[in-house]
XYZ file of C-alpha atoms in Angstrom:
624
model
C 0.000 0.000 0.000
C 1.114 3.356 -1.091
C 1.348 6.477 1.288
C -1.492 8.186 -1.043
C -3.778 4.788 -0.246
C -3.011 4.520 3.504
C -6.423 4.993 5.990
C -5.494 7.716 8.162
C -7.964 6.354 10.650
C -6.400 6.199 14.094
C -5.111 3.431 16.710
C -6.417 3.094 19.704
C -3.525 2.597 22.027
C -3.654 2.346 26.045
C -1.225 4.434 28.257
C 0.096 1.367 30.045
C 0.987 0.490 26.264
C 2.937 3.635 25.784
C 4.932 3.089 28.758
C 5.908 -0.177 28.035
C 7.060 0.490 24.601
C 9.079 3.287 25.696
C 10.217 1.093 28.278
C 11.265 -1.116 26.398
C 12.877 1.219 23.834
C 10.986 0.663 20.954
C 10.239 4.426 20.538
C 12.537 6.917 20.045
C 12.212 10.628 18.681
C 13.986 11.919 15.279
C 16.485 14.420 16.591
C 14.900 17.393 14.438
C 12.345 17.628 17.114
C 12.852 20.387 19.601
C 13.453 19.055 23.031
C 11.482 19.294 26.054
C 9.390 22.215 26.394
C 6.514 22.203 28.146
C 6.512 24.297 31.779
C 4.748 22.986 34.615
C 1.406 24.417 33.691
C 1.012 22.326 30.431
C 2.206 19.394 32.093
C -0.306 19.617 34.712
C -2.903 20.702 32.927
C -2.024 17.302 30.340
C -1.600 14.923 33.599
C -5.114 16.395 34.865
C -6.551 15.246 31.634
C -5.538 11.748 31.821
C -6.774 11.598 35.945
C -10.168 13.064 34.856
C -10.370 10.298 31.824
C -10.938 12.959 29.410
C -10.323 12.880 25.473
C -6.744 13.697 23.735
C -5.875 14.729 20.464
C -3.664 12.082 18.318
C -0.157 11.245 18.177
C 1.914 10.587 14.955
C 4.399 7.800 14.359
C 6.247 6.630 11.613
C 7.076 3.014 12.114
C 10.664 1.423 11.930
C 11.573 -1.500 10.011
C 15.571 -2.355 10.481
C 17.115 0.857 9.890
C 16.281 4.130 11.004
C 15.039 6.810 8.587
C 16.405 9.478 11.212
C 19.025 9.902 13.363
C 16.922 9.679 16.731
C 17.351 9.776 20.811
C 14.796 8.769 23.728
C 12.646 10.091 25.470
C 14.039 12.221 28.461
C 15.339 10.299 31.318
C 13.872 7.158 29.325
C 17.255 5.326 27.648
C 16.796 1.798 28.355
C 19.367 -0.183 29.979
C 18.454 -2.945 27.860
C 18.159 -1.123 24.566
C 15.490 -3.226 22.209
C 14.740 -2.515 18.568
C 13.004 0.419 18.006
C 9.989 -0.256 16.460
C 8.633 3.634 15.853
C 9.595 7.383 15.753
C 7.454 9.799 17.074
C 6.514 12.450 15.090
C 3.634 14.400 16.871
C 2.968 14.161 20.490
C 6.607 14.608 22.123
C 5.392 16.507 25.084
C 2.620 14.868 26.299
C 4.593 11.610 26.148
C 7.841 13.385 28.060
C 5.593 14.526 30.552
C 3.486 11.248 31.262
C 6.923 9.561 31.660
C 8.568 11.605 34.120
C 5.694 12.601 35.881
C 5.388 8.416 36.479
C 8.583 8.650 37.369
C 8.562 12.265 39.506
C 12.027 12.670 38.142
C 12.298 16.603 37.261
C 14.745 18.146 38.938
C 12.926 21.272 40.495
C 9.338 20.285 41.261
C 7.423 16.741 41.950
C 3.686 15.925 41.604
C 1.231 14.964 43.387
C -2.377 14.071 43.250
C -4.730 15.692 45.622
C -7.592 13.454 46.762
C -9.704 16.073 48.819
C -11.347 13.853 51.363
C -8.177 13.147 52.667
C -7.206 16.793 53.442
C -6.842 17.832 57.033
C -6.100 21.240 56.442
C -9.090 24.153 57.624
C -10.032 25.104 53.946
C -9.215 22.745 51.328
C -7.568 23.762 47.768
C -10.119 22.198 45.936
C -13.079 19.794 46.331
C -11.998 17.983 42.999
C -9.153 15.920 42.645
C -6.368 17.295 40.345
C -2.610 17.464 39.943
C -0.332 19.122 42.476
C 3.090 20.679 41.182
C 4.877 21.694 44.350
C 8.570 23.625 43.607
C 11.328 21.525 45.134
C 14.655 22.930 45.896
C 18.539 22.299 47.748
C 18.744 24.405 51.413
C 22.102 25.800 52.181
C 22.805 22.381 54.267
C 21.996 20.233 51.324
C 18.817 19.021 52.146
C 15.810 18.738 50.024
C 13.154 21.679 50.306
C 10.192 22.214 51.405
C 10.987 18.876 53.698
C 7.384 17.666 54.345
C 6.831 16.709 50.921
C 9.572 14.038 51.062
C 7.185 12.729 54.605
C 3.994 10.756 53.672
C 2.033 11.446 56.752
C 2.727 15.150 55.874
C 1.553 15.036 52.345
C -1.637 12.650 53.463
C -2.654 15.268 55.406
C -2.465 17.719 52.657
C -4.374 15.303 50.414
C -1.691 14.380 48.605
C -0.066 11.091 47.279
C 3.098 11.414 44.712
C 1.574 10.761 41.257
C 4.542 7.742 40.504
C 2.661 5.773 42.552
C 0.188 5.424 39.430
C 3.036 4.175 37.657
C 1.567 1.235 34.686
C 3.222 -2.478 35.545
C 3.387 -4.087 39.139
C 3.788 -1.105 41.447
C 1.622 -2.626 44.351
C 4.866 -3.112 46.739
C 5.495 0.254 46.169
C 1.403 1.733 46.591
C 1.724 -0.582 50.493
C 4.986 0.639 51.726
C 4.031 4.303 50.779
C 0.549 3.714 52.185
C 1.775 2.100 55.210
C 4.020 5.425 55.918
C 1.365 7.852 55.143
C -0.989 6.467 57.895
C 1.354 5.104 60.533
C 0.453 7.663 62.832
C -3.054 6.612 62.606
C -2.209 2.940 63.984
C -3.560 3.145 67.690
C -0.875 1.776 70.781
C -2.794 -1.545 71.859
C -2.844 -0.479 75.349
C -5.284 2.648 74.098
C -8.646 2.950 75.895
C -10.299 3.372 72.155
C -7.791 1.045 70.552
C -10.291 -0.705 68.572
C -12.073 2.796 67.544
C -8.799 4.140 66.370
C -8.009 0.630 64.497
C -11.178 0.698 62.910
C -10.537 4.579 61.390
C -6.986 3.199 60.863
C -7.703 0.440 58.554
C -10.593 2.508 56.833
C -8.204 4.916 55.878
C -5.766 3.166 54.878
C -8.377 0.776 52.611
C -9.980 3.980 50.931
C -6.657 5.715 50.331
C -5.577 2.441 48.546
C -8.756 1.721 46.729
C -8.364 5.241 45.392
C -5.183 5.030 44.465
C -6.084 1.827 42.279
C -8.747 3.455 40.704
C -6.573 6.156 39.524
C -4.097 3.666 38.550
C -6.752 1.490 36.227
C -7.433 4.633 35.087
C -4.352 5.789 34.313
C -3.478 2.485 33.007
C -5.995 2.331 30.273
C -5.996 5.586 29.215
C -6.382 5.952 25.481
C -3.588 7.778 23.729
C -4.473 7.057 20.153
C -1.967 7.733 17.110
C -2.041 7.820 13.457
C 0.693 5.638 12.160
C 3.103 6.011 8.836
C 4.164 2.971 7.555
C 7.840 2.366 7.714
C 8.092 2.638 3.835
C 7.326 6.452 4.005
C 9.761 8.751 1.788
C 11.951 10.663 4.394
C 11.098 14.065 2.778
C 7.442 12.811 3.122
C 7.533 12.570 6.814
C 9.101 15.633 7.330
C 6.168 17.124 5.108
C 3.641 15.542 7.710
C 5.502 16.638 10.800
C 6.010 19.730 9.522
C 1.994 20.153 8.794
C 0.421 18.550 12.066
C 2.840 21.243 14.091
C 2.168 24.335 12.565
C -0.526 23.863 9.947
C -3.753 22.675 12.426
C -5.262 25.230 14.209
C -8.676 24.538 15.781
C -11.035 27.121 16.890
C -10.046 28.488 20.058
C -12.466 29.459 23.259
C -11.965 33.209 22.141
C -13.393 32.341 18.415
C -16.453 30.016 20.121
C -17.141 33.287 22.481
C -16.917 36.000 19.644
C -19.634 33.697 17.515
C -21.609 33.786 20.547
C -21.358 36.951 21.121
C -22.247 37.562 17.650
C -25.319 35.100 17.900
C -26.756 37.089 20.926
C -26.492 40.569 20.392
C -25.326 40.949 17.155
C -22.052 42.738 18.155
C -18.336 42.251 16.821
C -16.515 41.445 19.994
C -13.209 41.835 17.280
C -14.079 45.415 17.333
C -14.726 46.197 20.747
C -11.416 44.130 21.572
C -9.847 46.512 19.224
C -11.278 49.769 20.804
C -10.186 48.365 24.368
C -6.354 47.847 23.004
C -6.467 51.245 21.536
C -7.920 53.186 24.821
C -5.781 50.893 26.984
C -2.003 49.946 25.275
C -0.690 48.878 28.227
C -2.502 46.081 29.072
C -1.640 44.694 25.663
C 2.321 44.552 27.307
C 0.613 41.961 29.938
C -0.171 39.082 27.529
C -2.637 38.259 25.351
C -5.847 40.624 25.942
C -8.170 37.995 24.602
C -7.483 35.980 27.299
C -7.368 38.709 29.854
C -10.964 40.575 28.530
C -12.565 36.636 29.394
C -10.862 36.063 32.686
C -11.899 39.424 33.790
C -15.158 38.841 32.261
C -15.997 35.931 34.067
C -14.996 36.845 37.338
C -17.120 39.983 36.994
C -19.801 37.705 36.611
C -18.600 35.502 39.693
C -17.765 32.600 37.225
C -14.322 31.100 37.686
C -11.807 31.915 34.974
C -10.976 28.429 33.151
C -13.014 27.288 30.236
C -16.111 26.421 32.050
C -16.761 29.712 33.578
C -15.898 31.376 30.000
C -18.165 29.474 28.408
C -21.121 29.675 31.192
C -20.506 33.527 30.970
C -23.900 35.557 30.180
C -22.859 37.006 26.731
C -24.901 40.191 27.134
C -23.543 41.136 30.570
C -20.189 40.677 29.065
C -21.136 42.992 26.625
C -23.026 45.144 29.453
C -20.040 45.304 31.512
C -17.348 46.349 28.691
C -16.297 49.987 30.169
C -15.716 48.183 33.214
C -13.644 45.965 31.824
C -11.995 48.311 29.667
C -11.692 50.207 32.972
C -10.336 48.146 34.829
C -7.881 46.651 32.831
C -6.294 49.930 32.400
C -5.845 50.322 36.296
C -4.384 46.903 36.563
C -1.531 48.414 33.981
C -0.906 51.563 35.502
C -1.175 49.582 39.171
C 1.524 47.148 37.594
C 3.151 49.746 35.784
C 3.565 51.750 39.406
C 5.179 48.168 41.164
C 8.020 48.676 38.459
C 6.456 45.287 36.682
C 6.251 46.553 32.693
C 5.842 43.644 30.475
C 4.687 40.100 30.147
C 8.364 39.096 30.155
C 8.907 40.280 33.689
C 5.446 39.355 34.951
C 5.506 36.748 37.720
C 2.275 35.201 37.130
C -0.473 36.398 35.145
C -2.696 35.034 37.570
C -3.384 38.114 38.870
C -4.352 39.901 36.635
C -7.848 39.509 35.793
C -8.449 39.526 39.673
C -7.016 43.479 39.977
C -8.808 44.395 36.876
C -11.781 42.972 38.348
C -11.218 44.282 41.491
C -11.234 47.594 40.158
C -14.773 47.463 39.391
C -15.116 48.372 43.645
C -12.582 51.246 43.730
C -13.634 54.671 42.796
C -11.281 56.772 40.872
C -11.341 59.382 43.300
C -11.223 59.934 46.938
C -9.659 58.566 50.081
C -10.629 54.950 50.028
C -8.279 54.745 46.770
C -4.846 54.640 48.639
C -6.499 52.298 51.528
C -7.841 49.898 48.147
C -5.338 50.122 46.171
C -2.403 49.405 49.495
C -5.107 45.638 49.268
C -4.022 45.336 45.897
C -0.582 45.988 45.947
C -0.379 43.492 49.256
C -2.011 40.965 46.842
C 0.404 41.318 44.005
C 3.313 40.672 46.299
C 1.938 38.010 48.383
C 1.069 36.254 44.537
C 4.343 36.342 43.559
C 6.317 35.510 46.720
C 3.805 32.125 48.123
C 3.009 28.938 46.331
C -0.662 30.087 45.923
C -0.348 29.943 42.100
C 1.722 27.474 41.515
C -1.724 24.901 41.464
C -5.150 25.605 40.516
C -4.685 28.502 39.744
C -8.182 29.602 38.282
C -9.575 28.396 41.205
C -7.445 30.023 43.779
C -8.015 33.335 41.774
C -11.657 32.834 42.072
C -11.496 32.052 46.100
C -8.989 35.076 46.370
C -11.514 37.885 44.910
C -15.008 36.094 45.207
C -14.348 33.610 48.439
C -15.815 30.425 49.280
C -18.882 30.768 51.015
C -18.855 29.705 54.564
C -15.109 29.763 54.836
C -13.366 32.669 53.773
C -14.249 35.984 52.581
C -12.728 37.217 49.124
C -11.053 40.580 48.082
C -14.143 41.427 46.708
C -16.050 41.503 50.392
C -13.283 43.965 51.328
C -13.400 46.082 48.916
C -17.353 46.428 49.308
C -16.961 47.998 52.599
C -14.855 51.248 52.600
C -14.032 50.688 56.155
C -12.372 47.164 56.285
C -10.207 46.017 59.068
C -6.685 45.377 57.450
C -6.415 43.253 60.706
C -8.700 40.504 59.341
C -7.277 40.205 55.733
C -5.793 36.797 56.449
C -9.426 35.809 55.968
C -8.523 35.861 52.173
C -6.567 32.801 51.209
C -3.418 34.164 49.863
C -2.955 36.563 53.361
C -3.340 33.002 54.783
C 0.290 32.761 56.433
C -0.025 29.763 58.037
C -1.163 28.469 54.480
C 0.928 30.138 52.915
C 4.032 31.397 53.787
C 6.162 33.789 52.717
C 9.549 32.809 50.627
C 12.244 32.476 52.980
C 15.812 34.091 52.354
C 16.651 29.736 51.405
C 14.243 29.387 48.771
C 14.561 33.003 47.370
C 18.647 31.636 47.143
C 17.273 29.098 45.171
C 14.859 30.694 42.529
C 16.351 30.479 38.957
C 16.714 32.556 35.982
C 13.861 34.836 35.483
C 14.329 35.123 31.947
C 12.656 31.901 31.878
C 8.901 31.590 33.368
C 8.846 31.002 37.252
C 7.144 33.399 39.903
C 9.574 33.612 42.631
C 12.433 34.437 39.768
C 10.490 36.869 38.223
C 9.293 38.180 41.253
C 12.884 38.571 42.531
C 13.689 41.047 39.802
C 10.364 42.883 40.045
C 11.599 43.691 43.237
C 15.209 45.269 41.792
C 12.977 47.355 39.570
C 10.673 48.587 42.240
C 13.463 50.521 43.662
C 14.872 51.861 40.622
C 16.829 49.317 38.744
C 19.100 51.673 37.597
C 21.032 51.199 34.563
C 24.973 50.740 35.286
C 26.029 52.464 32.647
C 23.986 55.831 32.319
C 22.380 55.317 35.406
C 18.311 55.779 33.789
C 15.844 54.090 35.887
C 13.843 51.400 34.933
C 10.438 51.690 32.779
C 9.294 50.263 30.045
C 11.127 51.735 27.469
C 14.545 51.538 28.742
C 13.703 47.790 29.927
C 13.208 46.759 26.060
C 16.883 47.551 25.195
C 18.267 46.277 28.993
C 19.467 42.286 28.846
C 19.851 39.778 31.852
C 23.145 40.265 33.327
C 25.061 37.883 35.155
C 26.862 39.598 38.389
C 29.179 36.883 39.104
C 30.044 36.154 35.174
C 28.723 32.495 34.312
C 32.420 31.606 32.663
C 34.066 32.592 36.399
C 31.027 30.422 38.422
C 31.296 27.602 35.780
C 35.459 26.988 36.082
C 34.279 26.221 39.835
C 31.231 24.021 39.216
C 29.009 26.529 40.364
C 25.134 27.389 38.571
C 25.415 30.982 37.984
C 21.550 31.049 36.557
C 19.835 31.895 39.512
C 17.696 35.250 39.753
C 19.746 36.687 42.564
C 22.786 36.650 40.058
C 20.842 38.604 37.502
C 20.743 42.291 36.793
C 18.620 43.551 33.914
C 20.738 46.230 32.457
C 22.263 47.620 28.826
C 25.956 46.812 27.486
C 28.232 49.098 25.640
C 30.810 47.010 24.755
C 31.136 43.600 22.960
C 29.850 40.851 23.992
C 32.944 38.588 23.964
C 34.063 38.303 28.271
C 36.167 35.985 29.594
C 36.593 34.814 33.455
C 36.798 37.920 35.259
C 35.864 39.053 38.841
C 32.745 40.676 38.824
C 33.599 44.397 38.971
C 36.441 44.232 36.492
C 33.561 42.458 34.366
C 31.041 45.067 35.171
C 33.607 47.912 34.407
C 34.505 45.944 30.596
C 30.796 45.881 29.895
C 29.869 49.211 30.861
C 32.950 51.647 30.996
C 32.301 53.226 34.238
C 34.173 56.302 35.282
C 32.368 57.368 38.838
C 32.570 54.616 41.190
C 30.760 56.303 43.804
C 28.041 56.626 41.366
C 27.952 52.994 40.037
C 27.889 51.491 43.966
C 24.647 53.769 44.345
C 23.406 52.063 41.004
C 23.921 48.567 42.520
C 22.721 49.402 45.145
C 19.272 50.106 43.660
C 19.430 46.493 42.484
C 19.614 45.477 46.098
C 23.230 44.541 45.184
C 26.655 45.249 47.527
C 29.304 47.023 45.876
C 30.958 46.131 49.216
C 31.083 42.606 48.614
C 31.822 42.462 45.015
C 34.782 44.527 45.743
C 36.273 41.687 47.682
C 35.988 39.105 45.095
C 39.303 38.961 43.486
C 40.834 35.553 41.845
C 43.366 36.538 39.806
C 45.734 33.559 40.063
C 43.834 31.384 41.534
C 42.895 27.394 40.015
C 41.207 24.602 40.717
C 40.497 23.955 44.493
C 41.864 27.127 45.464
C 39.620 29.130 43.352
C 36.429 26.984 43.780
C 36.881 26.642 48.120
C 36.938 31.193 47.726
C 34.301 31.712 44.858
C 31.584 29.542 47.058
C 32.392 31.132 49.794
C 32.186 34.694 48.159
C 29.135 33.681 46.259
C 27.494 32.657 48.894
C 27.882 35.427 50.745
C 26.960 37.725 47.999
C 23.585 35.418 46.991
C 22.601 35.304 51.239
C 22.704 39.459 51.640
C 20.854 39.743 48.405
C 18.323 37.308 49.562
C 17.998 38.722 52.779
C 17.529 42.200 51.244
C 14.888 40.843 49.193
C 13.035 39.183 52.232
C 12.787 42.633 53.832
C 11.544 44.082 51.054
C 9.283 41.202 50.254
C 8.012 41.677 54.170
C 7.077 45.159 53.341
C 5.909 44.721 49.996
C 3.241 41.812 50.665
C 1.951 43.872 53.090
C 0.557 46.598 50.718
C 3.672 49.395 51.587
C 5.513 51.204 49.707
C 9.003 50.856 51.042
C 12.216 53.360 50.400
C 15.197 51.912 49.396
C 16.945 53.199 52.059
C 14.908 51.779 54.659
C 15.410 48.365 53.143
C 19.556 48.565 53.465
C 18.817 50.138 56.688
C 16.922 47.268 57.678
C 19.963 44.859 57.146
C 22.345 46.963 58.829
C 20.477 46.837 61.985
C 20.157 42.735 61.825
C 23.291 41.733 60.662
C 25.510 44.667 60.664
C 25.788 44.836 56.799
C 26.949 47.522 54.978
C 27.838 49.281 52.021
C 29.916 52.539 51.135
């Protein structure tokens, strides 16, 4: 059969399949695919799919007889150490495969996941009362350990609702599911010599037989999951495949949520929600810089109407009150860019979550444009941009949390919202909205800001990191011009302690406290240099004075850079005094951060100075 007479009907194929074949190594991807990409909102978002047994789109593979058509490589983390005959390339459906096998195997380096079962959750207000994925940020403490601890304890984690999704893991994983069970609910097991022994036993074995008959289900579920793929036969021209991958990767594009709404819209009042999308970017610009307005005008939208902002509260949206509420919205979101614009945060690209967003615009809707309740409303805002970007409330459900933030859950916590409709709200009782919560959720410490990476790349604490550097200036080394959204455009992410000088001593140089976003005026070829005979190269100082006020804008100490010399220095020598130095450097930035975070997520508007002041007075830092 020809490749013009071929069915292009699908296969059905089971996720336990997929596993084993990859397993096995029988699939393997053509090297001219891009590599891992997805960030850990696609990957829970995919994961969520296959818990809640809900439809995928298809996979492509071209199928392998004897020799390869492509030069190829596994699947991350996935090289057999029995390597079999590989049977078929993938040509479509790289991701979603990547991320079901590490996910089984909770192998990524900075985050693990979890499934939340919510009637195990001991906690005073539960996340969610669905269960869903969990992607909690993992990282390495100054003393080596693994951080946040309890997630590595399963009686912790039980009593969060949470089980580590490898425990779903296709193939004969039942010693596993016990011993992990077992842990999780040891503290449940009643002494013998207890007055209610036989009470507690009772709850004790109930526990752990639910907890294990819902981990089975999931598992069945997972199991026999259908991942279906349309299949090439192995006789395919090469230039033909490439034809098809090329075509099922760029060419298909299915009608978004946006394009279902705007026919709706259409439908029920006979309006062009194009045009009024195009009025709104031309009376409000910058809330274009925050991301895609289409998706911000229906997030907004919905939670105006009280809806949650995922798909289903889009689409359950009342079309005409959309339409109704417009110069609201319109309103609103060009508050929420002047409000961002004002916390030194210009652009999507230095944004720590967009999360946020629709719930200031919305919140808007409550806060006059005049008088004195703006500064008391608009202090609640700013506390809830900080507190977003410096907890883990968005790193899950975070539609959901969103929704509970502004609207609240009724009967356990209030929402922004209820604040805001009262002009004289205690600021005392504010923890009664979720992400005030500090028992719930905390505050970054100085350890895990240490540990935030490059914020060029998405991740909220990173990003929020140098939001902070920009709130107090960020001024430019070179010609000293403070940051805004014009001079950001033409700035680049610096390192402080150059990457070629960390990397000669083993050390990861791409973390957000070694990052400056500033302009270069000379070329862009550097070598291993301390840091301020790097910094002088780059931007051809001549007032020293003046560039130690600039860093110090950035929260950075021209104090300690100045002692980092190692000029002569090798191997062991030079690694034992460039982690010492480093670390140094990376602790007083973090702990200038933390006071500024302090301040920040509580709605004030700090002064630079007060911030260094603040450090001085702790730890008796200081800087000429």
């Amino acid at each position: 059969m020809s490749i013009m007479q071929q069915s292009s009907k699908a296969q059905d194929r089971a996720l336990g399949v997929w596993f084993q074949n990859i397993q096995q190594g029988q699939i393997k991807l053509p090297r001219f695919q891009r590599y891992e990409a997805w960030d850990r909102g696609r990957i829970t978002s995919f994961l969520n799919t296959i818990i809640n047994n809900l439809p995928v789109g298809v996979t492509l593979a071209l199928e392998v007889a004897g020799e390869e058509k492509f030069i190829s490589r596994y699947i991350v983390s996935a090289e057999p150490a029995l390597q079999g005959g590989v049977t078929q390339h993938l040509l479509d459906g790289q991701q979603r495969l990547t991320a079901f096998w590490r996910a089984m195997h909770n192998n990524y380096d900075s985050e693990d996941y979890f499934i939340y079962l919510p009637q195990f959750d001991q906690r005073e207000s539960k996340q969610s009362e669905e269960i869903e994925v969990n992607c909690q940020s993992r990282w390495t403490s100054k003393k080596g350990s693994r951080r946040p601890v309890w997630t590595d304890d399963p009686s912790k984690c039980l009593g969060r609702g949470l089980f580590p999704i490898d425990l779903l893991c296709p193939g004969d994983n039942s010693a596993a599911v016990d011993a992990w069970i077992g842990k999780a609910t040891q503290e449940l097991e009643p002494d013998e010599n207890d007055s209610e022994a036989l009470k507690k036993y009772k709850v004790y074995t109930a526990t752990k037989e639910k907890l294990k008959e819902d981990i089975s289900t999931l598992r069945e579920r997972v199991t026999h999951f259908n991942l279906p793929y349309l299949s090439l036969p192995s006789n395919t021209p090469k230039d033909v495949a490439l034809q098809v991958f090329i075509n099922m990767n760029t060419s298909s594009k299915p009608l978004s949520l946006y394009d279902i709404i705007v026919a709706e819209v259409e439908s029920v009042a006979g309006k062009s929600l194009h045009d009024l999308e195009e009025h709104l970017v031309s009376k409000c610009p910058k809330a274009a810089r925050f991301g895609d307005v289409r998706n911000l005008i229906l997030a907004t939208s919905a939670l105006l109407q009280e809806k949650i902002p995922n798909n289903k509260g889009m689409v359950e949206m009342d079309k005409q009150v959309l339409l109704d509420n417009w110069e609201k919205l319109e309103l609103g979101l060009e508050r929420m860019a002047n409000l961002l614009e004002s916390q030194a945060i210009f652009d999507e690209a230095r944004l720590p979550t967009s999360n946020v967003l629709a719930v200031v615009a919305a919140a808007y809707d409550l806060v006059p444009e005049h008088g004195d309740f703006v500064a008391k409303a608009e202090k609640l805002l700013r506390a809830y941009l900080w507190s977003s970007f410096f907890t883990d409330r968005y790193e899950n459900s975070a539609a959901s949390r969103a929704y509970a933030d502004f609207i609240g859950v009724k009967d356990k916590h209030r929402g922004i919202k209820a604040f805001l409709n009262k002009q004289g709200f205690d600021e005392n009782t504010l923890s009664e909205v979720p992400v005030f919560n500090r028992k719930e959720h905390e505050l970054a410490d100085v350890d895990a800001l240490m540990a935030a990476g490059w914020p060029k790349k998405v991740g909220i604490e990173a990003r929020g990191i140098l939001a902070v550097s920009n709130y107090f200036g960020g001024q430019d080394f070179a010609d000293g011009r403070h940051a805004s959204f014009e001079s950001i455009q033409k700035r680049e992410y610096h390192h402080i302690f150059p990457d070629a000088l960390l990397s000669a001593a083993g050390i990861d140089s791409y973390r957000a406290l070694n990052c400056a976003l500033i302009t270069w005026k000379t070329n862009r070829i550097i070598g291993r240099k301390d840091p301020l005979d790097y910094l002088k190269e780059r931007v051809q100082w001549a007032d020293e004075k003046a560039v130690s006020n600039r860093l110090k804008t950035h929260l950075v100490s021209f104090e300690l850079l100045s002692k980092a010399h190692y000029k002569g220095l090798e191997g062991e020598a030079l690694k034992s005094k460039l982690v010492v130095d480093f670390d140094s450097f990376m602790r007083n930035r973090a702990q200038l951060v933390h006071q500024a975070v302090i301040h920040l997520a509580a709605g004030e508007q700090p002064s630079l100075d007060s911030i260094w002041a603040a450090l001085l007075s702790t730890d008796g830092t200081h800087d000429r």
